[in-house]
Amino acid sequence: MTKKIIITFVAVLGIVSFYSFRNEEVSPYQTLYSQNLSASLLQQKELFHLIESVKVLDSASKKTIASQISKNRIQLKKIDFWLRYFEPNVYKKINGPLPVEWETEVFEKFEKPYKREGAGLTVAEIYMNGNDVEKNILLDDVRISINAIETYKAEAITNNLKSADVFYLCNRLYLLNLATIYSTGFECPNTENIIPELQQMLSDVNEIYAVYNLSFPEKKLPNDYLKLYHQAIDFVKKQPKDYTKFDHFTFIKDYVNPLFRLNQQYLTTYQVLSKSNMDYTLNDHANSIFDKSLFYAQNQNGIYYKIKDTLVLKEIDSIGKLLFYDPILSGNNQRSCVSCHKSEDYFTDTSVRTALQFNGKEALTRNTPSLLNVPYNHLIMLDGKLLTLQEQAKTVVTNPIEMGSNEEEMLQKVLSCPTYKKAFKKFAKCTPVENKISLNHIYSALTTYYSKYSQYYAPLDEAMNKNKPLKEDEIKGFNLFMGKAQCATCHFLPTFSGIKPPYIGNEFEVIGVPSDTTFASLDSDKGRYEINPATETMNAFRTTTIRNSEKTKPYMHNGVFKTLEEVINFYNRGAGSGHKLVVPNQTATADSLHLSLIEKKQLIRFIKSLNENIRFEKPPLHLPQSKINALNTRQVGGKY
């Protein structure tokens, strides 16, 4: 926006607004927010009156209402930049993607999960596409949305507009969402509107930038950023309106990620401080969306988290490796962590659908998940029942059908080995809060060891971070993943899992996994329902990462699919519902994706570009000797 246009813009705000800015410190930036919020509120009220005036919801009236919803969505883009950051849960009542969500936030570590009811434009549009549309339900939906918009007038919220710091924090979330949700159709039921809405939002935020710079010249958004942003606008303007043909790869690599990098630099330059839980996990110093330090979800070092001495940490890692391969942790001294999490299989077991139980006879009900990139999960296990990596280690070790160990006996066995005892005595001196050797020291050594393998990068990361080339089919596959194939509406980058910006929660999805490949019945595992009973959580499972998928077959929580081709065919036909299974709460689309054979192959080529270049260590040659002779026959890795 040129200086002349900015001056014109300020003039049209009116003499009263300008007088307020001069005398009551109300800036053009604050005024722009108020005007756009009021305009959005007015349009929502117009939508309410339109629905109220309709006598019969026939095809003609539904078309009229749908047209108004589209207009309201465009208006909402003028304030989306702020609303998502200021009050994300209230935002769900204005443009929530689902009528009800049980998405579990990182804050579940401090409070129980709770039901969040969505409302507003997306929910109304989804409902309008259904067969049984009731006028009163639509009116209630819009009424909730109107009340939610009113909330954003509160002084506690508008005070955020007085801070230049909050602008850069809002902008960071905006850029992350540009890379993950705004171009994928995550919350835009009418796919014809995805790219037009993206174009409108880019333009609207450009206006926010100009007015912000006018209001905060001492912390202005620099010209190098604005120049690149204008180039991003020009790029999107030249893209096809068909979202399935949008070049997500170039958009993210050449524009969004570099803009994110610049914004991160400004956080440091301007010494931006956050007081919001929206920034709870984000790292201000990560210089790329594809940086493995972008956000923090788990304390991978457990009780050793305060230790900074690299030599001590290396020793902890070494002991953790020995324990990972040592069946001394099991009840019968014959089973180790690596029995199921095999390093050569990327820390899973590709040889079986599900691993054997402790008795070595029956099979477990769930597939062994890979331990790679697990530190990026806020909730652990496929049903999300655990909060920390150390809890996961404890649960598996003590589970009677997994490793069948008694903690007190296990600790005694470990300390019967002089190598272990000497090491843990040293480590305990570095943990003053718990300076006596405990089970926490053992579990934390395990998580320290395997978590280091989550720091490696894949070809896609190197393309985004270092501009290294990807093959044409891999790029086409990425664009399919982000668009037509709808994978990115559940698997959000950079983890390609159910953790989306600002990376403070885990999503759980219901996709209708069959019990076998005949699709005769739905798998009986209730998943998240067992932890958090609700209609929406029945058969729901945590959305796991797609990274390293080629190396971590079989797939789904029950290991029902052996190949990536089977997985893609499953989704392409509409997941469980598309295969005639009864899945009333399915969250994946039940419609065919209409992927061609070539597109399926390209999608797989992209997925393979997420294979991380990991350098696995060789197993230890031998295990520490014990003072208990009976323990000295144990084998590296266990017997089964």
XYZ file of C-alpha atoms in Angstrom:
640
model
C 0.000 0.000 0.000
C 1.551 3.350 -1.044
C 1.845 6.353 1.246
C -0.918 8.101 -0.704
C -3.270 5.159 -0.272
C -2.486 4.963 3.440
C -3.295 8.643 3.871
C -6.541 8.175 1.947
C -7.397 5.177 4.107
C -6.867 7.145 7.310
C -8.998 9.983 5.934
C -11.954 7.722 5.285
C -11.867 6.573 8.876
C -13.443 9.908 9.655
C -12.512 12.986 11.650
C -13.847 11.485 14.883
C -11.672 8.365 14.555
C -8.594 10.436 13.756
C -9.335 12.791 16.638
C -9.604 9.748 18.933
C -6.239 8.489 17.675
C -4.594 11.808 18.484
C -6.249 12.353 21.847
C -7.236 8.945 23.176
C -4.452 6.909 21.625
C -6.761 4.879 19.409
C -4.612 3.975 16.416
C -5.692 3.320 12.811
C -4.693 -0.279 13.509
C -7.252 -0.519 16.310
C -9.846 1.272 14.195
C -9.368 -1.127 11.296
C -9.988 -4.050 13.650
C -13.152 -2.433 15.043
C -14.519 -1.612 11.615
C -13.917 -5.066 10.192
C -15.313 -6.732 13.293
C -18.443 -4.589 13.105
C -18.827 -5.338 9.398
C -18.563 -9.055 10.040
C -21.065 -8.830 12.871
C -23.476 -6.917 10.643
C -23.221 -9.532 7.905
C -23.866 -12.325 10.368
C -26.993 -10.525 11.506
C -28.048 -10.161 7.889
C -27.578 -13.886 7.452
C -29.713 -14.513 10.519
C -32.531 -12.303 9.219
C -32.295 -13.907 5.797
C -32.779 -17.385 7.259
C -35.519 -16.076 9.546
C -37.411 -14.607 6.587
C -37.385 -17.838 4.608
C -40.639 -19.769 4.871
C -39.468 -22.981 3.221
C -35.890 -24.163 2.916
C -36.200 -25.240 -0.695
C -33.369 -25.377 -3.250
C -33.826 -21.720 -4.241
C -33.723 -20.369 -0.667
C -30.794 -22.620 0.222
C -28.909 -21.233 -2.764
C -29.590 -17.679 -1.571
C -28.444 -18.521 1.957
C -25.327 -20.252 0.620
C -24.484 -17.132 -1.375
C -24.762 -14.996 1.774
C -22.573 -17.462 3.689
C -19.902 -17.091 1.006
C -20.010 -13.303 1.376
C -19.739 -13.623 5.143
C -16.742 -15.917 4.821
C -14.941 -13.330 2.689
C -15.682 -10.624 5.261
C -14.420 -12.897 8.035
C -11.036 -13.084 6.293
C -10.527 -9.411 7.119
C -10.321 -10.243 10.837
C -9.260 -13.885 10.847
C -5.663 -12.690 11.356
C -6.594 -11.532 14.875
C -9.517 -13.712 15.912
C -7.712 -17.059 15.730
C -4.924 -15.816 17.948
C -6.909 -13.788 20.476
C -9.566 -16.385 21.349
C -9.231 -19.671 19.413
C -12.058 -21.465 21.199
C -14.457 -18.578 20.634
C -13.398 -18.612 16.988
C -14.750 -22.163 16.707
C -18.199 -20.689 17.261
C -17.732 -18.348 14.303
C -16.061 -20.688 11.853
C -15.593 -24.023 13.595
C -14.787 -26.881 11.216
C -16.999 -29.359 13.101
C -20.267 -29.120 15.097
C -18.532 -30.770 18.070
C -14.848 -31.259 18.750
C -13.029 -33.226 21.384
C -9.611 -32.179 20.129
C -7.288 -32.480 23.064
C -4.943 -29.640 23.804
C -1.558 -29.677 25.497
C -3.380 -28.138 28.448
C -4.952 -31.527 29.117
C -1.799 -31.988 31.136
C -3.417 -29.565 33.557
C -7.150 -30.104 33.011
C -9.531 -32.739 31.721
C -10.566 -32.673 28.055
C -13.821 -30.909 27.452
C -16.380 -30.696 24.712
C -16.104 -27.708 22.396
C -19.152 -26.976 20.319
C -18.499 -25.428 16.950
C -20.860 -23.111 15.106
C -20.906 -20.422 12.471
C -20.192 -20.378 8.781
C -18.514 -23.721 8.132
C -20.972 -25.666 10.270
C -23.908 -23.884 8.598
C -22.541 -24.664 5.152
C -21.996 -28.322 6.015
C -25.490 -28.538 7.444
C -26.955 -26.869 4.369
C -25.445 -29.609 2.228
C -27.331 -32.261 4.195
C -30.721 -33.695 3.409
C -32.623 -32.807 6.578
C -32.150 -29.076 7.039
C -34.130 -27.438 9.844
C -34.532 -23.683 9.935
C -34.332 -23.433 13.728
C -31.034 -25.306 13.850
C -29.558 -22.933 11.268
C -30.820 -19.943 13.233
C -29.313 -21.283 16.451
C -26.003 -21.815 14.695
C -25.856 -18.240 13.405
C -27.083 -16.828 16.718
C -24.187 -18.532 18.498
C -21.840 -17.058 15.913
C -23.207 -13.547 16.448
C -22.696 -13.799 20.204
C -19.158 -15.073 19.634
C -18.269 -12.093 17.439
C -19.602 -9.772 20.133
C -17.090 -11.347 22.524
C -14.226 -9.887 20.512
C -15.322 -6.384 21.440
C -14.301 -6.958 25.053
C -11.587 -4.650 26.333
C -9.555 -7.635 27.548
C -9.273 -8.670 23.900
C -8.971 -5.285 22.191
C -6.118 -4.334 24.527
C -3.997 -6.745 22.482
C -4.156 -4.227 19.650
C -2.112 -1.742 21.650
C 0.937 -4.009 21.482
C 3.308 -4.311 18.563
C 4.446 -7.613 20.069
C 1.050 -9.213 19.650
C 1.025 -8.217 15.973
C 4.119 -10.333 15.275
C 2.671 -13.246 17.247
C -0.587 -13.025 15.282
C 1.438 -12.872 12.100
C 3.383 -15.984 13.001
C 0.191 -17.970 13.480
C -1.172 -16.533 10.233
C 1.901 -17.694 8.298
C 1.754 -21.150 9.855
C -1.897 -21.387 8.847
C -1.058 -20.230 5.323
C 1.175 -23.274 5.071
C -1.284 -25.700 6.612
C -4.994 -24.878 6.474
C -5.937 -21.843 4.378
C -5.207 -23.525 1.043
C -6.235 -27.094 1.860
C -9.978 -26.818 2.444
C -9.651 -27.738 6.119
C -12.586 -25.479 6.990
C -14.007 -24.534 3.610
C -16.746 -27.020 2.605
C -17.224 -25.449 -0.826
C -13.944 -26.275 -2.536
C -14.636 -23.704 -5.250
C -14.075 -21.001 -2.632
C -10.718 -22.207 -1.261
C -8.445 -20.255 -3.602
C -10.680 -17.142 -3.882
C -10.770 -16.976 -0.074
C -7.003 -17.392 0.056
C -6.548 -14.559 -2.430
C -8.893 -12.335 -0.458
C -7.161 -13.082 2.813
C -3.728 -12.285 1.406
C -5.055 -8.934 0.237
C -6.812 -8.200 3.521
C -3.705 -8.968 5.564
C -1.698 -6.705 3.278
C -4.016 -3.911 4.382
C -3.456 -4.895 8.024
C 0.298 -4.685 7.435
C 0.057 -1.167 5.996
C -2.082 0.163 8.824
C 0.056 -1.563 11.440
C 3.184 0.145 10.072
C 1.397 3.467 10.223
C 0.476 2.867 13.876
C 3.768 1.346 15.065
C 6.588 2.957 13.049
C 9.128 2.095 15.755
C 8.508 -1.636 15.218
C 7.379 -1.566 11.633
C 7.270 -4.550 9.332
C 10.406 -4.092 7.181
C 10.359 -3.581 3.418
C 12.091 -6.868 2.607
C 9.169 -8.700 4.193
C 6.549 -6.561 2.421
C 8.262 -7.014 -0.922
C 8.228 -10.801 -0.595
C 4.630 -10.742 0.628
C 3.548 -8.766 -2.447
C 5.279 -11.375 -4.585
C 3.275 -14.056 -2.766
C 0.060 -12.186 -3.579
C 1.049 -11.983 -7.239
C 1.886 -15.689 -7.286
C -1.506 -16.710 -5.884
C -3.322 -14.359 -8.269
C -1.807 -16.258 -11.187
C -2.810 -19.656 -9.804
C -5.865 -21.554 -11.145
C -9.065 -21.100 -9.157
C -9.284 -24.897 -8.972
C -7.686 -25.783 -5.624
C -6.710 -29.232 -6.907
C -4.311 -27.491 -9.315
C -2.823 -25.058 -6.803
C 0.985 -25.184 -6.508
C 1.295 -25.627 -2.751
C 4.922 -26.643 -3.014
C 6.141 -23.406 -4.611
C 3.818 -21.276 -2.491
C 5.225 -22.699 0.743
C 8.853 -23.070 -0.326
C 9.361 -19.728 -2.073
C 7.002 -17.503 -0.115
C 5.418 -18.726 3.118
C 8.468 -20.374 4.659
C 10.815 -17.435 3.860
C 8.201 -15.036 5.273
C 8.018 -17.153 8.405
C 11.810 -17.029 8.690
C 11.763 -13.228 8.503
C 8.979 -12.941 11.060
C 10.942 -15.155 13.452
C 13.897 -12.783 13.092
C 11.667 -9.835 13.986
C 10.583 -11.610 17.179
C 14.209 -11.436 18.273
C 14.992 -8.010 16.836
C 12.012 -6.398 18.534
C 12.355 -8.531 21.682
C 8.803 -9.779 21.367
C 7.409 -11.435 24.465
C 4.294 -13.583 24.570
C 1.757 -13.799 27.366
C -0.551 -16.146 25.472
C -0.956 -19.899 25.690
C -1.139 -19.828 21.895
C 2.651 -19.615 21.905
C 3.057 -22.242 24.596
C 5.052 -24.731 22.523
C 6.491 -22.625 19.697
C 10.204 -21.892 19.504
C 10.976 -18.241 18.717
C 14.367 -19.214 17.317
C 13.314 -21.834 14.749
C 14.120 -20.353 11.348
C 11.889 -22.601 9.260
C 8.484 -24.228 9.454
C 10.396 -27.421 8.660
C 12.876 -26.971 11.491
C 12.725 -29.915 13.909
C 12.831 -27.402 16.756
C 9.737 -25.525 15.545
C 7.763 -26.558 18.619
C 8.170 -28.654 21.736
C 5.660 -31.263 22.843
C 7.594 -33.645 25.067
C 10.437 -33.567 27.548
C 12.463 -36.293 25.888
C 15.177 -36.302 28.558
C 12.716 -36.708 31.431
C 14.374 -36.330 34.822
C 17.608 -35.304 33.095
C 16.077 -32.230 31.446
C 18.275 -29.755 33.348
C 21.547 -31.442 32.460
C 23.510 -29.395 29.920
C 26.834 -31.228 30.060
C 27.089 -32.950 26.678
C 29.432 -35.642 27.991
C 26.980 -36.623 30.735
C 24.098 -36.626 28.252
C 26.145 -38.863 25.972
C 26.645 -41.301 28.858
C 22.902 -41.269 29.598
C 22.232 -41.984 25.938
C 24.687 -44.893 26.015
C 23.041 -46.436 29.082
C 19.613 -45.847 27.544
C 20.708 -47.797 24.478
C 21.866 -50.743 26.582
C 18.569 -50.780 28.461
C 16.599 -50.559 25.212
C 18.226 -53.820 24.055
C 18.266 -55.441 27.517
C 15.507 -57.945 28.377
C 16.306 -57.336 32.042
C 13.426 -54.829 31.963
C 10.900 -57.616 31.318
C 9.352 -59.958 33.826
C 10.919 -63.070 32.302
C 14.227 -61.473 31.172
C 13.489 -62.561 27.616
C 11.823 -59.511 26.094
C 13.267 -56.043 25.455
C 12.028 -52.763 24.025
C 13.645 -53.652 20.705
C 11.597 -56.865 20.553
C 8.770 -54.728 19.153
C 10.514 -51.462 18.271
C 13.219 -52.733 15.930
C 15.734 -50.122 14.833
C 16.145 -51.745 11.413
C 12.372 -51.319 10.980
C 12.468 -47.647 11.977
C 11.544 -48.574 15.548
C 8.461 -50.599 14.700
C 7.968 -54.215 13.575
C 7.208 -54.668 9.891
C 7.107 -58.471 10.069
C 3.759 -58.840 11.825
C 0.365 -57.167 11.849
C 0.529 -56.842 15.647
C 3.243 -57.999 18.022
C 3.030 -61.033 20.281
C 1.808 -60.682 23.813
C 4.113 -61.350 26.766
C 3.127 -65.015 26.800
C 4.521 -65.390 23.278
C 1.277 -66.895 21.984
C -1.608 -64.472 21.375
C -1.193 -61.257 19.415
C -1.727 -57.751 20.804
C -4.756 -55.866 19.469
C -2.816 -52.852 18.224
C 0.012 -52.399 15.775
C 3.388 -51.305 17.166
C 3.723 -47.560 16.492
C 7.119 -46.240 15.472
C 9.040 -44.325 18.121
C 10.358 -41.927 15.478
C 9.036 -38.381 15.904
C 7.019 -39.433 18.952
C 8.531 -36.484 20.940
C 6.308 -34.210 18.822
C 3.115 -35.759 20.167
C 1.413 -34.020 23.063
C -0.544 -37.149 23.865
C 1.060 -40.570 23.725
C -0.373 -43.911 22.526
C -2.888 -44.285 19.712
C -5.749 -43.478 22.083
C -3.876 -40.585 23.698
C -4.189 -41.968 27.207
C -0.693 -40.937 28.330
C 0.902 -37.512 28.657
C 4.644 -38.174 28.698
C 7.209 -40.418 27.034
C 8.305 -41.626 30.434
C 4.745 -42.694 31.289
C 4.696 -44.639 28.043
C 7.896 -46.471 28.961
C 6.535 -47.313 32.395
C 3.172 -48.472 31.036
C 4.729 -50.851 28.516
C 7.297 -52.254 30.937
C 4.658 -52.984 33.589
C 1.849 -54.102 31.272
C 1.251 -57.824 31.970
C 0.614 -58.555 28.296
C 3.580 -56.548 26.973
C 6.706 -56.773 29.135
C 5.126 -58.108 32.330
C 7.561 -56.537 34.761
C 7.259 -55.600 38.421
C 8.862 -52.189 38.960
C 10.475 -52.956 42.319
C 11.972 -56.221 41.070
C 13.041 -54.606 37.801
C 14.923 -51.839 39.625
C 16.725 -54.421 41.776
C 17.717 -56.426 38.683
C 19.061 -53.359 36.908
C 21.087 -52.280 39.935
C 22.500 -55.779 40.269
C 24.607 -54.878 37.233
C 27.652 -52.821 38.351
C 27.745 -50.990 35.002
C 24.198 -49.752 35.441
C 24.554 -49.012 39.154
C 27.704 -46.955 38.713
C 26.179 -44.958 35.866
C 22.902 -44.233 37.630
C 24.696 -43.150 40.801
C 26.509 -40.583 38.707
C 23.333 -39.498 36.934
C 21.411 -39.184 40.208
C 23.945 -36.617 41.440
C 22.916 -34.486 38.449
C 19.235 -34.612 39.411
C 19.020 -32.895 42.808
C 15.217 -33.017 42.869
C 15.481 -36.815 42.884
C 19.034 -37.622 43.953
C 18.461 -41.301 44.735
C 18.372 -43.834 41.908
C 14.774 -44.331 40.880
C 12.678 -45.785 38.109
C 12.487 -42.289 36.635
C 16.195 -42.462 35.945
C 15.721 -45.683 34.007
C 12.700 -44.550 31.989
C 14.326 -41.200 31.214
C 17.476 -42.926 29.943
C 15.329 -44.936 27.532
C 13.509 -41.870 26.169
C 16.775 -39.919 25.907
C 18.198 -42.702 23.754
C 15.463 -43.225 21.194
C 14.347 -39.576 20.962
C 17.598 -38.542 19.285
C 16.462 -40.392 16.159
C 13.683 -37.841 15.717
C 16.144 -35.091 14.799
C 16.781 -36.210 11.237
C 15.449 -34.633 8.068
C 13.825 -35.951 4.898
C 14.305 -34.859 1.258
C 11.187 -32.690 1.509
C 12.679 -30.821 4.480
C 15.895 -30.255 2.576
C 13.941 -28.939 -0.390
C 12.129 -26.464 1.878
C 15.135 -25.531 4.019
C 18.069 -25.761 1.636
C 16.392 -25.482 -1.758
C 17.568 -28.957 -2.705
C 15.669 -30.353 -5.693
C 12.772 -32.782 -5.501
C 11.710 -34.926 -8.415
C 8.714 -33.778 -10.439
C 6.511 -36.669 -9.299
C 7.373 -35.936 -5.656
C 6.295 -32.312 -6.072
C 3.094 -33.349 -7.828
C 2.486 -35.820 -5.017
C 2.944 -33.078 -2.424
C 0.406 -30.904 -4.215
C -2.022 -33.833 -4.354
C -1.448 -34.438 -0.637
C -2.239 -30.809 0.154
C -5.161 -30.559 -2.264
C -7.169 -33.135 -4.177
C -6.302 -36.131 -1.988
C -7.350 -34.137 1.141
C -4.572 -35.729 3.230
C -3.471 -32.351 4.621
C -6.846 -31.679 6.227
C -5.821 -34.237 8.881
C -2.043 -34.604 8.485
C -0.614 -31.131 9.025
C 2.918 -30.177 8.139
C 5.659 -30.146 9.237
C 5.029 -33.329 11.285
C 2.387 -34.554 8.817
C 0.363 -35.698 11.823
C -2.749 -34.463 13.607
C -0.934 -31.543 15.246
C -1.813 -28.264 13.567
C -0.799 -24.648 14.312
C -0.116 -23.406 16.907
C 0.860 -26.989 17.747
C -0.800 -27.219 21.137
C -3.055 -30.193 20.519
C -3.543 -33.619 18.996
C -6.395 -34.378 16.634
C -8.176 -37.711 16.687
C -9.985 -38.943 13.602
C -12.650 -41.535 12.895
C -11.945 -43.157 9.553
C -13.765 -46.484 9.833
C -10.886 -48.958 9.903
C -12.064 -52.472 8.990
C -11.244 -55.598 10.967
C -9.786 -57.170 7.822
C -9.404 -56.447 4.123
C -12.744 -58.050 3.219
C -14.404 -54.987 4.804
C -17.022 -57.251 6.331
C -17.001 -55.401 9.636
C -15.655 -52.383 11.483
C -12.723 -53.039 13.821
C -14.055 -53.433 17.366
C -11.361 -51.277 19.020
C -13.133 -48.228 20.490
C -9.948 -46.154 20.562
C -10.227 -42.747 22.205
C -13.703 -43.614 23.507
C -12.139 -45.796 26.206
C -10.265 -42.760 27.527
C -12.803 -40.023 26.914
C -16.283 -41.501 26.278
C -18.362 -39.441 23.856
C -20.283 -39.999 20.653
C -17.592 -38.195 18.692
C -14.715 -40.254 20.139
C -16.059 -43.714 19.320
C -13.458 -45.529 17.158
C -11.313 -42.372 17.071
C -7.527 -42.644 17.018
C -4.717 -40.134 17.193
C -3.639 -39.020 13.737
C -0.083 -40.293 13.466
C 2.753 -38.946 11.350
C 3.206 -39.944 7.728
C 6.953 -39.410 7.973
C 8.875 -42.622 7.283
C 5.638 -44.387 6.306
C 7.298 -46.417 3.590
C 9.487 -47.962 6.286
C 6.837 -48.517 8.975
C 4.235 -50.916 7.563
C 1.732 -52.365 8.341
C -0.744 -49.513 8.636
C -3.671 -48.404 10.814
C -4.039 -49.076 14.521
C -4.670 -52.774 13.874
C -2.109 -53.208 11.092
C -4.838 -54.205 8.640
C -3.138 -52.786 5.525
C 0.216 -54.083 4.326
C 1.004 -51.501 1.644
C 0.690 -47.779 0.996
C -1.349 -48.645 -2.104
C -3.958 -50.314 0.117
C -4.093 -47.269 2.386
C -4.575 -44.849 -0.510
C -7.241 -47.050 -2.100
C -9.042 -47.134 1.255
C -9.210 -43.338 1.446
C -9.831 -42.902 -2.265
C -13.070 -44.845 -1.981
C -14.302 -42.885 1.042
C -12.665 -44.690 3.974
C -14.957 -46.938 6.057
C -18.263 -45.434 4.942
C -17.188 -45.609 1.320
C -16.660 -49.345 1.800
C -20.244 -49.786 3.068
C -19.289 -49.915 6.747
C -21.595 -48.141 9.187
C -19.549 -45.277 10.627
C -22.021 -42.530 11.651
C -19.336 -40.323 13.210
C -16.719 -40.691 10.464
C -14.579 -37.567 10.132
C -12.820 -38.536 6.897
C -14.737 -37.764 3.710
C -17.079 -40.561 2.661
C -16.930 -39.418 -0.964
C -14.563 -40.771 -3.564
C -11.418 -38.698 -4.086
C -11.339 -39.714 -7.770
C -7.584 -40.216 -7.776
C -6.211 -41.660 -10.990
C -3.657 -44.458 -11.051
C -0.933 -41.944 -11.931
C -2.000 -39.636 -9.079
C -1.864 -42.511 -6.594
C 1.682 -43.300 -7.699
C 2.670 -39.636 -7.403
C 1.189 -39.493 -3.922
C 3.280 -42.484 -2.903
C 6.385 -40.910 -4.436
C 5.807 -37.867 -2.232
C 5.232 -39.980 0.870
C 8.569 -41.652 0.208
C 10.183 -38.193 0.131
C 9.275 -38.035 3.832
C 11.655 -40.890 4.613
C 14.183 -39.323 6.952
C 17.887 -39.880 6.397
C 18.457 -41.582 9.738
C 21.754 -43.123 10.751
C 20.839 -45.980 13.051
C 23.436 -47.382 15.404
C 24.337 -51.040 15.530
C 23.052 -53.048 18.525
C 25.410 -53.390 21.490
C 27.728 -56.391 21.263
C 26.962 -57.543 24.795
C 24.959 -56.600 27.884
C 26.233 -55.602 31.351
C 27.010 -58.516 33.667
C 24.872 -58.963 36.780
C 25.820 -60.142 40.262
C 22.837 -62.462 39.920
C 24.211 -65.342 37.855
C 20.794 -66.341 36.528
C 20.573 -62.975 34.716
C 23.811 -63.442 32.810
C 22.251 -65.712 30.201
C 20.081 -62.928 28.783
C 20.493 -62.070 25.100
C 20.934 -58.712 23.378
C 17.447 -57.766 22.152
C 15.770 -60.648 23.980
C 14.529 -63.974 22.645
C 11.162 -62.877 21.181
